[in-house]
PDB file of C-alpha atoms in Angstrom:
ATOM      1  CA  HIS A   1       0.000   0.000   0.000  1.00 57.00           C
ATOM      2  CA  THR A   2       3.053   2.244   0.252  1.00 61.00           C
ATOM      3  CA  LEU A   3       3.163   2.787  -3.527  1.00 58.00           C
ATOM      4  CA  ILE A   4      -0.384   4.069  -3.494  1.00 66.00           C
ATOM      5  CA  LYS A   5       0.376   6.488  -0.642  1.00 74.00           C
ATOM      6  CA  ILE A   6       3.644   7.836  -2.079  1.00 87.00           C
ATOM      7  CA  PHE A   7       2.699   8.324  -5.736  1.00 88.00           C
ATOM      8  CA  SER A   8      -0.219  10.316  -7.101  1.00 91.00           C
ATOM      9  CA  ILE A   9      -2.575   8.809  -9.673  1.00 92.00           C
ATOM     10  CA  GLY A  10      -0.723  10.717 -12.400  1.00 94.00           C
ATOM     11  CA  ASP A  11       2.617   9.361 -11.181  1.00 93.00           C
ATOM     12  CA  ARG A  12       1.291   5.799 -11.213  1.00 91.00           C
ATOM     13  CA  VAL A  13      -0.089   6.246 -14.743  1.00 94.00           C
ATOM     14  CA  ASN A  14       3.298   7.566 -15.881  1.00 94.00           C
ATOM     15  CA  LEU A  15       5.057   4.566 -14.318  1.00 91.00           C
ATOM     16  CA  ILE A  16       2.722   2.259 -16.233  1.00 91.00           C
ATOM     17  CA  HIS A  17       3.242   4.115 -19.525  1.00 94.00           C
ATOM     18  CA  ASN A  18       7.006   4.260 -19.047  1.00 93.00           C
ATOM     19  CA  GLY A  19       7.261   0.571 -18.125  1.00 91.00           C
ATOM     20  CA  PHE A  20       5.434  -0.477 -21.266  1.00 91.00           C
ATOM     21  CA  ALA A  21       7.292   2.030 -23.449  1.00 92.00           C
ATOM     22  CA  LEU A  22      10.706   0.869 -22.218  1.00 91.00           C
ATOM     23  CA  ALA A  23       9.759  -2.771 -22.773  1.00 87.00           C
ATOM     24  CA  TYR A  24       8.402  -2.026 -26.252  1.00 86.00           C
ATOM     25  CA  LEU A  25      11.629  -0.222 -27.188  1.00 89.00           C
ATOM     26  CA  GLY A  26      13.733  -3.083 -25.847  1.00 86.00           C
ATOM     27  CA  THR A  27      15.375  -0.891 -23.222  1.00 88.00           C
ATOM     28  CA  SER A  28      13.770  -2.904 -20.436  1.00 84.00           C
ATOM     29  CA  SER A  29      12.285  -6.350 -20.100  1.00 81.00           C
ATOM     30  CA  TYR A  30       8.609  -7.185 -20.125  1.00 79.00           C
ATOM     31  CA  ALA A  31       9.340  -8.685 -16.682  1.00 80.00           C
ATOM     32  CA  LEU A  32       8.941  -5.110 -15.407  1.00 79.00           C
ATOM     33  CA  VAL A  33       5.475  -5.038 -16.930  1.00 81.00           C
ATOM     34  CA  SER A  34       4.764  -8.377 -15.292  1.00 80.00           C
ATOM     35  CA  GLY A  35       5.540  -6.786 -11.939  1.00 81.00           C
ATOM     36  CA  LEU A  36       3.142  -3.980 -12.778  1.00 78.00           C
ATOM     37  CA  SER A  37       0.389  -6.497 -13.366  1.00 77.00           C
ATOM     38  CA  SER A  38       0.883  -7.910  -9.858  1.00 79.00           C
ATOM     39  CA  TYR A  39       0.706  -4.436  -8.365  1.00 80.00           C
ATOM     40  CA  MET A  40      -2.399  -3.644 -10.416  1.00 82.00           C
ATOM     41  CA  GLU A  41      -4.191  -6.797  -9.343  1.00 80.00           C
ATOM     42  CA  PHE A  42      -3.643  -6.415  -5.610  1.00 83.00           C
ATOM     43  CA  LEU A  43      -3.185  -2.704  -4.899  1.00 85.00           C
ATOM     44  CA  GLU A  44      -4.656  -0.461  -7.576  1.00 87.00           C
ATOM     45  CA  ASN A  45      -8.244   0.704  -7.146  1.00 87.00           C
ATOM     46  CA  ASP A  46      -8.276   3.890  -9.221  1.00 90.00           C
ATOM     47  CA  TYR A  47      -9.768   4.016 -12.702  1.00 91.00           C
ATOM     48  CA  VAL A  48      -7.065   5.959 -14.590  1.00 93.00           C
ATOM     49  CA  PRO A  49      -4.116   3.619 -13.866  1.00 91.00           C
ATOM     50  CA  TRP A  50      -6.315   0.652 -14.835  1.00 90.00           C
ATOM     51  CA  ARG A  51      -7.297   2.429 -18.039  1.00 92.00           C
ATOM     52  CA  ALA A  52      -3.636   3.061 -18.917  1.00 93.00           C
ATOM     53  CA  PHE A  53      -2.712  -0.557 -18.171  1.00 90.00           C
ATOM     54  CA  THR A  54      -5.625  -1.857 -20.247  1.00 88.00           C
ATOM     55  CA  TRP A  55      -4.716   0.422 -23.162  1.00 92.00           C
ATOM     56  CA  HIS A  56      -1.182  -0.993 -23.279  1.00 91.00           C
ATOM     57  CA  ILE A  57      -2.327  -4.599 -22.957  1.00 85.00           C
ATOM     58  CA  THR A  58      -4.773  -4.041 -25.816  1.00 86.00           C
ATOM     59  CA  LYS A  59      -1.983  -2.536 -27.936  1.00 86.00           C
ATOM     60  CA  ILE A  60       0.236  -5.575 -27.312  1.00 81.00           C
ATOM     61  CA  ALA A  61      -2.658  -7.906 -28.088  1.00 77.00           C
ATOM     62  CA  SER A  62      -3.247  -6.204 -31.435  1.00 80.00           C
ATOM     63  CA  VAL A  63       0.410  -6.729 -32.364  1.00 77.00           C
ATOM     64  CA  LEU A  64       0.416 -10.375 -31.272  1.00 73.00           C
ATOM     65  CA  GLU A  65      -3.033 -11.270 -32.539  1.00 73.00           C
ATOM     66  CA  HIS A  66      -1.784 -13.415 -35.403  1.00 74.00           C
ATOM     67  CA  ARG A  67       0.886 -15.315 -33.466  1.00 72.00           C
ATOM     68  CA  PRO A  68       0.403 -18.828 -32.077  1.00 71.00           C
ATOM     69  CA  SER A  69       0.922 -17.635 -28.480  1.00 66.00           C
ATOM     70  CA  PHE A  70      -1.946 -15.159 -28.754  1.00 64.00           C
ATOM     71  CA  GLU A  71      -4.523 -17.423 -27.080  1.00 67.00           C
ATOM     72  CA  GLU A  72      -2.586 -17.382 -23.793  1.00 69.00           C
ATOM     73  CA  LEU A  73      -2.314 -13.589 -23.922  1.00 65.00           C
ATOM     74  CA  ARG A  74      -6.002 -13.296 -24.752  1.00 67.00           C
ATOM     75  CA  VAL A  75      -6.951 -15.241 -21.620  1.00 73.00           C
ATOM     76  CA  CYS A  76      -4.671 -13.040 -19.517  1.00 72.00           C
ATOM     77  CA  CYS A  77      -6.140  -9.864 -21.054  1.00 71.00           C
ATOM     78  CA  LEU A  78      -9.684 -11.033 -20.444  1.00 74.00           C
ATOM     79  CA  TYR A  79      -8.810 -11.635 -16.807  1.00 73.00           C
ATOM     80  CA  PHE A  80      -7.437  -8.095 -16.403  1.00 72.00           C
ATOM     81  CA  LEU A  81     -10.377  -6.576 -18.251  1.00 73.00           C
ATOM     82  CA  PHE A  82     -12.668  -8.450 -15.876  1.00 73.00           C
ATOM     83  CA  LEU A  83     -10.773  -7.004 -12.886  1.00 72.00           C
ATOM     84  CA  PHE A  84     -10.859  -3.553 -14.482  1.00 68.00           C
ATOM     85  CA  HIS A  85     -14.653  -3.658 -14.822  1.00 66.00           C
ATOM     86  CA  ILE A  86     -15.137  -4.940 -11.283  1.00 64.00           C
ATOM     87  CA  ILE A  87     -13.045  -2.089  -9.871  1.00 62.00           C
ATOM     88  CA  LYS A  88     -14.864   0.429 -12.072  1.00 56.00           C
ATOM     89  CA  LEU A  89     -18.199  -0.593 -10.526  1.00 50.00           C
TER      90      LEU A  89
END
């Protein structure tokens, strides 16, 4: 809960955007993004960080859509979209 107390919503959104951007550019690993997903699942309750996370996951899904591993990613994305909609309610 410390992350939520220290960083504003805008800061958390920027961390999400930067994590995905660095992974996409190859400067960082997608393992960083994996850590973000754990934080999102257990600690994040605000709409805007979830929206940013969902936007990036959707972007990745559109790139990977025609690859054999897409089905596994699709299941993961559906799970996070489900969590996103529960939190939004």
